[in-house]
Tab-separated table of C-alpha atoms in Angstrom:
chain	number	residue	atom	x	y	z
P	10	ALA	CA	0.310	-0.284	0.262
P	11	ASN	CA	1.284	3.795	-0.442
P	12	MET	CA	1.991	4.346	2.885
P	13	PRO	CA	3.632	8.181	3.333
P	14	SER	CA	3.866	7.610	7.065
P	15	LEU	CA	3.168	5.407	9.945
P	16	LEU	CA	2.396	6.003	13.660
P	17	TYR	CA	1.947	2.448	15.949
P	18	LYS	CA	3.487	1.561	19.343
P	19	LYS	CA	5.084	-1.469	21.214
P	20	TYR	CA	7.007	-2.856	17.950
P	21	LYS	CA	10.137	-5.323	18.496
P	22	PHE	CA	12.025	-5.058	14.931
P	23	SER	CA	11.290	-8.625	14.032
P	24	LEU	CA	8.299	-6.739	12.653
P	25	PHE	CA	10.280	-6.567	9.499
P	26	VAL	CA	9.954	-10.407	9.340
P	27	ALA	CA	6.012	-10.406	9.938
P	28	CYS	CA	5.488	-7.224	7.722
P	29	PRO	CA	8.191	-6.973	5.193
P	30	SER	CA	6.484	-4.054	3.546
P	31	LEU	CA	7.785	-1.710	6.668
P	32	ARG	CA	10.986	-1.460	4.748
P	33	LYS	CA	9.078	0.576	2.082
P	34	VAL	CA	7.344	3.258	4.602
P	35	PRO	CA	8.828	6.519	4.000
P	36	HIS	CA	8.577	7.414	7.344
P	37	VAL	CA	7.662	5.833	10.497
P	38	LEU	CA	6.832	7.473	14.120
P	39	VAL	CA	7.197	4.450	17.009
P	40	VAL	CA	5.829	4.993	20.330
P	41	HIS	CA	7.215	2.994	23.125
P	42	GLY	CA	7.408	2.758	26.711
P	43	GLU	CA	10.735	1.236	27.065
P	44	SER	CA	13.791	2.580	29.105
P	45	GLY	CA	17.312	1.847	30.047
P	46	ALA	CA	19.403	-0.503	28.118
P	47	THR	CA	16.534	-1.971	26.008
P	48	GLU	CA	15.849	1.895	24.301
P	49	ASP	CA	19.310	2.186	24.193
P	50	HIS	CA	19.664	-0.419	21.655
P	51	LEU	CA	16.655	0.398	19.700
P	52	LYS	CA	18.155	3.510	19.303
P	53	LYS	CA	21.313	1.591	17.481
P	54	VAL	CA	19.315	-0.368	15.688
P	55	LYS	CA	16.300	1.364	14.215
P	56	PRO	CA	16.713	2.089	10.580
P	57	ALA	CA	17.736	6.147	9.694
P	58	ASN	CA	13.647	6.767	9.076
P	59	TRP	CA	12.309	5.722	12.141
P	60	VAL	CA	12.155	8.387	14.554
P	61	LEU	CA	11.398	6.991	18.482
P	62	HIS	CA	9.522	8.549	20.736
P	63	LYS	CA	8.835	7.462	24.795
P	64	PRO	CA	5.737	9.619	25.869
P	65	PRO	CA	6.118	11.514	29.641
P	66	LEU	CA	5.094	9.361	32.790
P	67	PRO	CA	5.056	12.192	34.956
P	68	ILE	CA	3.593	9.605	37.733
P	69	ALA	CA	5.102	6.798	39.324
P	70	TYR	CA	4.447	3.139	37.790
P	71	GLY	CA	2.429	4.245	34.804
P	72	THR	CA	3.226	3.040	31.704
P	73	HIS	CA	2.135	3.486	27.816
P	74	HIS	CA	0.005	0.787	27.622
P	75	SER	CA	-1.853	1.735	23.947
P	76	LYS	CA	-2.124	-0.265	21.271
P	77	PHE	CA	-2.822	2.023	17.941
P	78	MET	CA	-1.641	3.249	14.639
P	79	LEU	CA	-2.691	5.851	12.358
P	80	LEU	CA	-1.649	4.870	8.261
P	81	VAL	CA	-1.662	7.871	6.481
P	82	TYR	CA	-2.198	6.970	2.879
P	83	HIS	CA	-2.838	9.203	-0.109
P	84	SER	CA	-6.401	9.366	0.073
P	85	GLY	CA	-6.491	9.446	3.595
P	86	VAL	CA	-5.814	7.717	6.905
P	87	ARG	CA	-6.257	3.991	8.646
P	88	VAL	CA	-7.135	4.480	12.431
P	89	VAL	CA	-6.486	1.086	14.162
P	90	VAL	CA	-7.128	0.226	17.762
P	91	HIS	CA	-5.714	-3.226	18.694
P	92	THR	CA	-4.925	-4.925	22.031
P	93	ALA	CA	-1.833	-7.131	20.852
P	94	ASN	CA	1.841	-6.166	21.843
P	95	LEU	CA	3.742	-6.350	18.082
P	96	ILE	CA	5.442	-9.512	19.156
P	97	TYR	CA	4.552	-13.274	17.881
P	98	VAL	CA	3.246	-14.537	20.169
P	99	ASP	CA	0.900	-12.104	20.788
P	100	TRP	CA	-0.528	-12.097	17.199
P	101	ASN	CA	-0.814	-16.030	16.655
P	102	ASN	CA	-1.243	-17.479	19.962
P	103	LYS	CA	-3.793	-15.479	22.222
P	104	THR	CA	-7.204	-14.367	21.939
P	105	GLN	CA	-6.566	-10.486	20.987
P	106	GLY	CA	-9.034	-7.749	19.620
P	107	LEU	CA	-8.735	-4.818	16.591
P	108	TRP	CA	-10.963	-3.098	15.311
P	109	MET	CA	-10.421	-0.208	12.524
P	110	GLN	CA	-11.580	2.393	10.077
P	111	ASP	CA	-10.389	4.618	7.381
P	112	PHE	CA	-11.778	8.449	6.918
P	113	PRO	CA	-10.907	10.463	3.716
P	114	TRP	CA	-9.308	13.909	3.754
P	115	LYS	CA	-11.358	16.943	4.718
P	116	ASP	CA	-12.376	19.165	1.607
P	117	ASN	CA	-10.935	22.845	1.341
P	118	ASN	CA	-13.671	24.408	2.635
P	119	SER	CA	-14.423	21.865	5.239
P	120	CYS	CA	-14.039	22.720	8.995
P	121	LYS	CA	-16.379	20.866	10.782
P	122	ASP	CA	-14.715	18.274	13.565
P	123	SER	CA	-16.276	15.743	15.543
P	124	PHE	CA	-15.692	14.033	19.175
P	125	PHE	CA	-13.741	11.574	17.433
P	126	GLU	CA	-11.491	13.989	15.256
P	127	ASN	CA	-10.687	15.532	19.107
P	128	ASP	CA	-10.412	13.010	21.207
P	129	LEU	CA	-7.892	11.323	18.708
P	130	VAL	CA	-6.154	14.832	18.873
P	131	ASP	CA	-6.185	15.636	22.417
P	132	TYR	CA	-5.242	12.390	23.239
P	133	LEU	CA	-1.823	12.719	20.587
P	134	LYS	CA	-1.317	16.156	21.720
P	135	MET	CA	-1.206	14.553	25.627
P	136	LEU	CA	1.758	12.028	24.180
P	137	LYS	CA	3.504	15.223	23.500
P	138	LEU	CA	4.872	13.715	19.877
P	139	PRO	CA	8.184	15.390	17.886
P	140	GLU	CA	7.346	17.048	15.371
P	141	PHE	CA	9.141	16.336	11.710
P	142	THR	CA	8.409	16.777	7.914
P	143	ALA	CA	7.174	14.366	5.693
P	144	LYS	CA	6.440	14.619	2.163
P	145	LEU	CA	2.873	13.631	1.095
P	146	PRO	CA	1.739	13.216	-2.382
P	147	ALA	CA	-1.785	14.634	-1.798
P	148	VAL	CA	-0.521	18.022	-0.257
P	149	GLY	CA	3.199	18.381	-0.663
P	150	ASN	CA	5.283	18.946	2.392
P	151	VAL	CA	3.392	19.101	5.637
P	152	SER	CA	4.061	18.644	9.549
P	153	ILE	CA	3.472	15.719	11.159
P	154	ASN	CA	2.003	16.376	14.720
P	155	ALA	CA	-1.028	15.885	16.827
P	156	SER	CA	-2.949	18.295	14.835
P	157	PHE	CA	-1.859	17.517	11.312
P	158	PHE	CA	-4.611	14.826	12.172
P	159	ARG	CA	-7.240	17.702	11.965
P	160	LYS	CA	-7.236	17.246	8.125
P	161	PHE	CA	-9.127	14.423	7.954
P	162	ASP	CA	-13.147	14.086	7.695
P	163	TYR	CA	-13.879	12.103	10.842
P	164	SER	CA	-17.691	12.804	11.114
P	165	SER	CA	-18.246	8.717	9.405
P	166	ALA	CA	-16.667	7.640	13.114
P	167	MET	CA	-18.781	4.594	13.858
P	168	VAL	CA	-17.257	4.825	17.247
P	169	ARG	CA	-16.601	6.966	20.175
P	170	LEU	CA	-12.744	6.941	21.457
P	171	ILE	CA	-11.453	6.299	25.718
P	172	ALA	CA	-8.425	7.528	26.227
P	173	SER	CA	-6.561	7.804	29.651
P	174	VAL	CA	-3.214	9.564	30.321
P	175	PRO	CA	-1.302	10.091	33.179
P	176	GLY	CA	-1.632	13.031	35.530
P	177	TYR	CA	-4.049	14.769	37.957
P	178	HIS	CA	-7.423	15.483	36.041
P	179	THR	CA	-9.185	18.172	37.816
P	180	GLY	CA	-12.445	20.872	36.325
P	181	ALA	CA	-12.995	20.495	32.808
P	182	ASN	CA	-10.903	17.585	32.339
P	183	LEU	CA	-12.028	15.793	34.734
P	184	ASN	CA	-14.541	14.459	32.707
P	185	LYS	CA	-12.181	14.060	29.936
P	186	TRP	CA	-9.889	10.478	30.682
P	187	GLY	CA	-10.713	7.287	31.997
P	188	HIS	CA	-13.734	5.888	33.503
P	189	MET	CA	-14.959	9.396	34.201
P	190	LYS	CA	-14.656	10.017	30.091
P	191	LEU	CA	-16.845	6.869	29.853
P	192	ARG	CA	-18.992	7.525	32.695
P	193	SER	CA	-19.668	11.043	30.777
P	194	VAL	CA	-20.030	9.491	27.597
P	195	LEU	CA	-22.320	6.484	28.838
P	196	GLY	CA	-24.165	9.571	30.285
P	197	ASN	CA	-25.749	11.341	27.386
P	198	CYS	CA	-27.045	8.439	25.821
P	199	ILE	CA	-30.170	6.493	25.587
P	200	PHE	CA	-30.442	2.972	25.825
P	201	ASP	CA	-33.797	0.584	25.874
P	202	LYS	CA	-35.247	-0.128	28.875
P	203	GLU	CA	-34.194	-4.111	29.158
P	204	PHE	CA	-30.565	-2.930	29.995
P	205	CYS	CA	-32.500	-1.343	33.463
P	206	LYS	CA	-30.389	-2.781	35.903
P	207	SER	CA	-28.760	-5.627	33.733
P	208	PRO	CA	-25.259	-6.941	34.375
P	209	LEU	CA	-21.623	-5.932	33.147
P	210	ILE	CA	-18.778	-8.282	31.834
P	211	TYR	CA	-14.766	-6.746	32.931
P	212	GLN	CA	-12.583	-8.980	30.833
P	213	PHE	CA	-9.372	-8.600	31.024
P	214	SER	CA	-5.739	-9.628	31.144
P	215	SER	CA	-4.167	-8.132	34.074
P	216	LEU	CA	-5.603	-7.705	37.510
P	217	GLY	CA	-4.205	-4.372	39.718
P	218	SER	CA	-3.771	-3.911	43.337
P	219	LEU	CA	-8.177	-3.643	43.700
P	220	ASP	CA	-10.208	-2.633	46.525
P	221	GLU	CA	-13.938	-2.675	46.956
P	222	LYS	CA	-14.457	1.224	47.121
P	223	TRP	CA	-12.564	1.738	43.986
P	224	LEU	CA	-14.736	-1.426	42.131
P	225	SER	CA	-17.807	0.043	43.315
P	226	GLU	CA	-16.479	3.662	42.021
P	227	LEU	CA	-15.465	1.966	38.438
P	228	THR	CA	-18.688	0.560	38.224
P	229	VAL	CA	-20.721	3.505	38.656
P	230	SER	CA	-19.232	4.560	35.301
P	231	MET	CA	-20.015	1.162	33.740
P	232	SER	CA	-23.652	1.826	34.633
P	233	SER	CA	-23.786	5.306	33.476
P	234	GLY	CA	-26.981	6.402	30.956
P	235	VAL	CA	-30.896	6.549	31.063
P	236	SER	CA	-33.580	5.221	29.468
P	237	SER	CA	-36.313	6.191	27.133
P	238	ASP	CA	-38.449	7.885	29.510
P	239	LYS	CA	-34.929	9.307	31.219
P	240	SER	CA	-34.713	7.033	34.394
P	241	PRO	CA	-31.666	5.660	35.323
P	242	LEU	CA	-30.019	2.186	34.113
P	243	GLY	CA	-29.304	2.071	37.242
P	244	ILE	CA	-26.378	-0.146	38.850
P	245	GLY	CA	-25.639	-3.485	36.962
P	246	LYS	CA	-23.933	-6.450	38.523
P	247	PRO	CA	-20.268	-6.726	37.397
P	248	HIS	CA	-19.076	-9.926	36.079
P	249	ILE	CA	-15.064	-10.547	35.825
P	250	ILE	CA	-14.098	-13.075	33.117
P	251	TRP	CA	-10.541	-14.499	34.328
P	252	PRO	CA	-8.988	-17.849	33.268
P	253	THR	CA	-8.471	-20.841	35.488
P	254	VAL	CA	-5.260	-22.293	36.653
P	255	GLU	CA	-6.660	-25.155	34.192
P	256	ASP	CA	-7.465	-22.944	31.615
P	257	VAL	CA	-4.294	-21.776	30.887
P	258	ARG	CA	-2.889	-25.209	32.050
P	259	CYS	CA	-5.073	-26.759	29.268
P	260	SER	CA	-4.390	-23.887	26.493
P	261	ILE	CA	-2.499	-23.916	22.857
P	262	GLU	CA	0.517	-22.505	24.939
P	263	GLY	CA	0.377	-24.770	28.279
P	264	TYR	CA	1.052	-22.708	31.000
P	265	ALA	CA	3.495	-20.064	28.843
P	266	ALA	CA	0.547	-18.103	28.447
P	267	GLY	CA	0.019	-17.669	32.204
P	268	ASN	CA	3.298	-15.172	31.190
P	269	ALA	CA	0.589	-12.825	29.338
P	270	ILE	CA	-1.799	-13.053	32.404
P	271	PRO	CA	0.944	-11.168	34.922
P	272	SER	CA	-1.317	-11.039	37.925
P	273	PRO	CA	-0.009	-11.885	41.365
P	274	GLN	CA	-1.542	-13.924	43.616
P	275	LYS	CA	-2.097	-10.648	46.328
P	276	ASN	CA	-4.042	-9.080	43.884
P	277	VAL	CA	-6.003	-12.007	42.904
P	278	GLU	CA	-7.227	-14.145	46.211
P	279	LYS	CA	-8.637	-11.060	47.533
P	280	ASP	CA	-11.850	-12.847	48.869
P	281	PHE	CA	-13.906	-9.506	48.037
P	282	LEU	CA	-13.132	-10.818	44.233
P	283	LYS	CA	-14.804	-13.911	45.295
P	284	LYS	CA	-17.993	-13.138	43.985
P	285	TYR	CA	-16.926	-11.670	40.772
P	286	TRP	CA	-15.225	-14.572	39.114
P	287	THR	CA	-16.771	-16.112	35.955
P	288	LYS	CA	-15.182	-18.632	33.557
P	289	TRP	CA	-13.599	-17.830	29.955
P	290	LYS	CA	-15.665	-19.817	27.762
P	291	ALA	CA	-15.563	-19.223	23.908
P	292	ASN	CA	-16.416	-22.713	22.035
P	293	HIS	CA	-19.035	-20.452	19.633
P	294	VAL	CA	-15.938	-19.004	18.181
P	295	GLY	CA	-13.538	-22.081	18.975
P	296	ARG	CA	-11.528	-20.015	20.886
P	297	CYS	CA	-11.807	-21.837	24.421
P	298	ARG	CA	-7.800	-22.796	24.047
P	299	ALA	CA	-6.558	-19.061	22.963
P	300	MET	CA	-5.598	-17.519	26.283
P	301	PRO	CA	-7.431	-13.959	26.654
P	302	HIS	CA	-4.871	-11.118	26.009
P	303	ILE	CA	-8.114	-8.607	24.760
P	304	LYS	CA	-9.964	-6.284	27.428
P	305	THR	CA	-13.436	-5.723	26.995
P	306	TYR	CA	-15.914	-4.215	28.689
P	307	THR	CA	-20.080	-4.429	27.878
P	308	ARG	CA	-23.411	-4.494	29.421
P	309	TYR	CA	-25.936	-7.066	27.756
P	310	ASN	CA	-29.176	-8.766	28.872
P	311	GLY	CA	-29.125	-12.005	27.087
P	312	GLN	CA	-26.898	-11.659	23.601
P	313	ASN	CA	-28.441	-8.285	23.718
P	314	LEU	CA	-25.558	-5.399	24.436
P	315	ALA	CA	-26.271	-1.851	25.629
P	316	TRP	CA	-22.889	-1.286	24.619
P	317	PHE	CA	-19.031	-2.916	24.034
P	318	LEU	CA	-15.684	-1.471	24.583
P	319	LEU	CA	-12.511	-2.549	23.304
P	320	THR	CA	-9.582	-1.218	24.830
P	321	SER	CA	-6.205	-1.305	26.222
P	322	ALA	CA	-6.958	-0.884	29.935
P	323	ASN	CA	-6.771	-4.220	32.264
P	324	LEU	CA	-9.047	-3.456	35.520
P	325	SER	CA	-6.910	-1.487	37.263
P	326	LYS	CA	-6.395	2.347	38.841
P	327	ALA	CA	-3.789	3.289	36.696
P	328	ALA	CA	-5.446	2.330	34.026
P	329	TRP	CA	-8.499	4.323	34.410
P	330	GLY	CA	-8.129	6.459	37.210
P	331	ALA	CA	-9.206	6.806	41.033
P	332	LEU	CA	-10.801	9.724	41.881
P	333	GLN	CA	-9.375	11.736	45.318
P	334	LYS	CA	-10.396	14.970	46.805
P	335	ASN	CA	-14.211	14.535	47.351
P	336	ASN	CA	-14.610	13.184	43.710
P	337	SER	CA	-13.160	16.407	42.678
P	338	GLN	CA	-9.866	15.046	41.241
P	339	LEU	CA	-9.439	11.803	38.539
P	340	MET	CA	-5.681	10.045	39.084
P	341	ILE	CA	-4.021	8.141	36.161
P	342	ARG	CA	-0.954	6.649	36.153
P	343	SER	CA	-0.707	4.983	32.021
P	344	TYR	CA	-1.532	6.116	28.875
P	345	GLU	CA	-5.268	3.938	27.560
P	346	LEU	CA	-7.016	4.169	24.374
P	347	GLY	CA	-10.067	2.506	23.516
P	348	VAL	CA	-13.080	2.187	21.276
P	349	LEU	CA	-16.618	2.211	22.525
P	350	PHE	CA	-19.577	0.657	20.167
P	351	LEU	CA	-22.771	2.706	20.590
P	352	PRO	CA	-25.870	1.439	19.070
P	353	ALA	CA	-26.542	5.365	18.100
P	354	TYR	CA	-22.858	5.581	15.965
P	355	VAL	CA	-24.671	3.158	13.687
P	356	LYS	CA	-27.657	5.015	13.166
P	357	ASP	CA	-25.865	7.082	10.176
P	358	LEU	CA	-24.438	3.954	8.536
P	359	GLY	CA	-23.612	5.374	4.932
P	360	SER	CA	-21.181	4.507	2.254
P	361	TRP	CA	-18.211	2.705	3.056
P	362	PHE	CA	-14.119	4.487	2.941
P	363	SER	CA	-11.873	2.609	2.115
P	364	CYS	CA	-8.249	4.324	1.803
P	365	ALA	CA	-6.889	1.475	-0.831
P	366	GLY	CA	-8.549	-0.944	-2.241
P	367	ASN	CA	-6.760	-4.110	-4.163
P	368	ASP	CA	-5.033	-2.219	-6.825
P	369	GLY	CA	-4.279	0.589	-3.878
P	370	THR	CA	-6.935	3.366	-5.065
P	371	GLU	CA	-9.209	5.034	-3.424
P	372	GLN	CA	-12.443	2.577	-2.905
P	373	ILE	CA	-16.160	3.545	-2.059
P	374	ALA	CA	-18.542	0.455	-0.729
P	375	HIS	CA	-21.732	0.102	-1.720
P	376	GLU	CA	-24.755	2.177	0.219
P	377	ASN	CA	-25.774	-0.033	3.326
P	378	SER	CA	-28.964	-2.004	1.840
P	379	SER	CA	-31.467	-1.522	5.155
P	380	SER	CA	-33.910	1.272	4.624
P	381	SER	CA	-35.394	0.478	7.800
P	382	SER	CA	-36.493	3.641	10.203
P	383	LYS	CA	-35.983	1.706	13.169
P	384	PRO	CA	-32.692	1.891	15.728
P	385	TRP	CA	-29.885	0.023	15.668
P	386	SER	CA	-28.784	-2.438	18.498
P	387	LEU	CA	-25.877	-4.175	19.062
P	388	ALA	CA	-26.003	-8.294	19.935
P	389	THR	CA	-23.384	-11.011	20.302
P	390	LEU	CA	-22.766	-13.741	17.257
P	391	CYS	CA	-24.680	-16.248	19.023
P	392	LEU	CA	-28.224	-14.108	18.594
P	393	ASN	CA	-30.514	-15.988	16.705
P	394	ASP	CA	-31.643	-12.914	15.201
P	395	ASP	CA	-31.637	-12.175	10.973
P	396	ALA	CA	-32.755	-8.292	11.298
P	397	SER	CA	-30.956	-6.042	9.265
P	398	GLU	CA	-31.182	-3.510	12.324
P	399	VAL	CA	-28.674	-5.629	14.622
P	400	ILE	CA	-24.830	-5.211	14.730
P	401	GLN	CA	-23.455	-8.523	15.653
P	402	LEU	CA	-20.529	-7.977	17.353
P	403	PRO	CA	-17.776	-11.049	17.791
P	404	VAL	CA	-17.896	-10.806	21.136
P	405	PRO	CA	-15.528	-13.699	22.462
P	406	TYR	CA	-16.774	-15.184	25.418
P	407	GLN	CA	-20.220	-16.890	26.414
P	408	LEU	CA	-22.989	-14.777	27.514
P	409	PRO	CA	-24.313	-15.179	30.026
P	410	PRO	CA	-20.973	-15.854	31.863
P	411	GLN	CA	-20.401	-19.203	34.258
P	412	PRO	CA	-19.969	-18.984	37.818
P	413	TYR	CA	-16.453	-20.428	38.860
P	414	THR	CA	-17.291	-23.889	40.752
P	415	SER	CA	-15.550	-24.452	44.200
P	416	GLU	CA	-12.570	-26.306	42.239
P	417	ASP	CA	-12.083	-23.428	39.972
P	418	VAL	CA	-9.043	-21.212	40.769
P	419	PRO	CA	-8.345	-18.273	39.109
P	420	TRP	CA	-4.594	-17.822	37.685
P	421	SER	CA	-2.236	-15.610	39.065
P	422	TRP	CA	1.484	-15.659	37.460
P	423	ASP	CA	3.526	-16.451	40.680
P	424	ARG	CA	2.239	-19.406	41.989
P	425	ARG	CA	3.925	-23.189	41.140
P	426	TYR	CA	2.096	-25.371	39.384
P	427	THR	CA	3.540	-29.029	39.633
P	428	LYS	CA	0.395	-30.779	37.215
P	429	LYS	CA	1.755	-30.891	34.050
P	430	ASP	CA	0.648	-29.005	31.154
P	431	VAL	CA	-0.026	-30.147	27.095
P	432	TYR	CA	3.551	-30.159	26.951
P	433	GLY	CA	4.702	-31.506	29.950
P	434	GLN	CA	5.832	-28.929	31.247
P	435	VAL	CA	5.721	-26.923	34.706
P	436	TRP	CA	5.220	-23.675	36.169
P	437	PRO	CA	7.389	-21.477	36.157
P	438	ARG	CA	9.475	-21.639	33.590
P	439	HIS	CA	11.070	-19.956	30.521
P	440	VAL	CA	9.070	-17.953	28.510
P	441	GLN	CA	10.272	-17.129	24.890
P	442	LEU	CA	8.300	-13.766	23.424
P	443	TYR	CA	9.324	-12.861	20.411
P	444	ALA	CA	10.596	-15.901	18.416
P	445	LYS	CA	7.674	-18.128	15.908
P	446	GLN	CA	8.489	-20.843	18.416
P	447	ASP	CA	8.455	-21.044	22.105
P	448	THR	CA	11.828	-22.926	23.035
């Protein structure tokens, strides 16, 4: 494809093996979270046309955890938000999620912006990206910075961005990031009455050090929204989907899969969490043995979804933020990025724009065939309904989830497991992350 510029995060140079065409991209900006000897090594071995940038982390224990790509083509930009690190095992051996959409350049006379545009540019500004000049066939020499991405028309965006950035957020910024951003967006949405007090799913791959007070705080945000009569939906009961020790042992990677589910006993084995544990079951998509690195949050009733969030954010205060100072301040440690699917953003579904067809040229797909005036709704793939107004999302786990039995033990990566896995191995063991074969 004709990609003059590429911005993405979490790479390893084995990428050239997986994607040789990367060598042909004239400008590549890599936003990373490496430090020390690893960062020094990357600076030494990077190609000359690659720019490395480590965003500021002003609060201790924070990370740049977002996983995203911005691919600039001659005809527009492709925005990709995903959950996999750019390493072999993440893309080949695990359950992950990815969303993408293409957007055209704005017309010369266009000055319109959108929620998506503002959220994206605000997030990129917080990364403090280094500015560089690129020659783009469509527009000539341009400065690549956060504001450059205002040159594209995001009015057709099918999702809302939900991001986290480190800092102590107050005033107008209180509702701009983290779980307060989600609370704000959901609070402005009207949902079907079937979702009143309906349950919530928290599904992720790393569990922070939590307490009941903070989990309740997060649940208030996840439960935000009103029904058609303007009454609040009410607090939903959370269910935490988390692999058991047996799930990991019998997975396609064996115990090695547990290396990417990095939560210690002290976080996992808290008494108050026991009532929330539910099983990772994915028979309907054949992914029971592909351990989840995907992170999702949703509110559901049966197979119907009020909303669905695909994100890099695990269940932690560092990722989502914690309210302080009588709820007037939100403290976030890490960078995160996710996309929120809402029925309201599907109602205006029209033409699909593509940056690159098979011949590398701009493509406009056919108009959506549905002429119904009914509102759109979201559902899982298991919903037996062929109505054209239903968007079925590939939710990779069973709903409703099954609670743990008395024999189920939640996975924690710092315990010793002597029962051999499918490869005859015990835990702990050495895990090779970056090679094609785990040796």
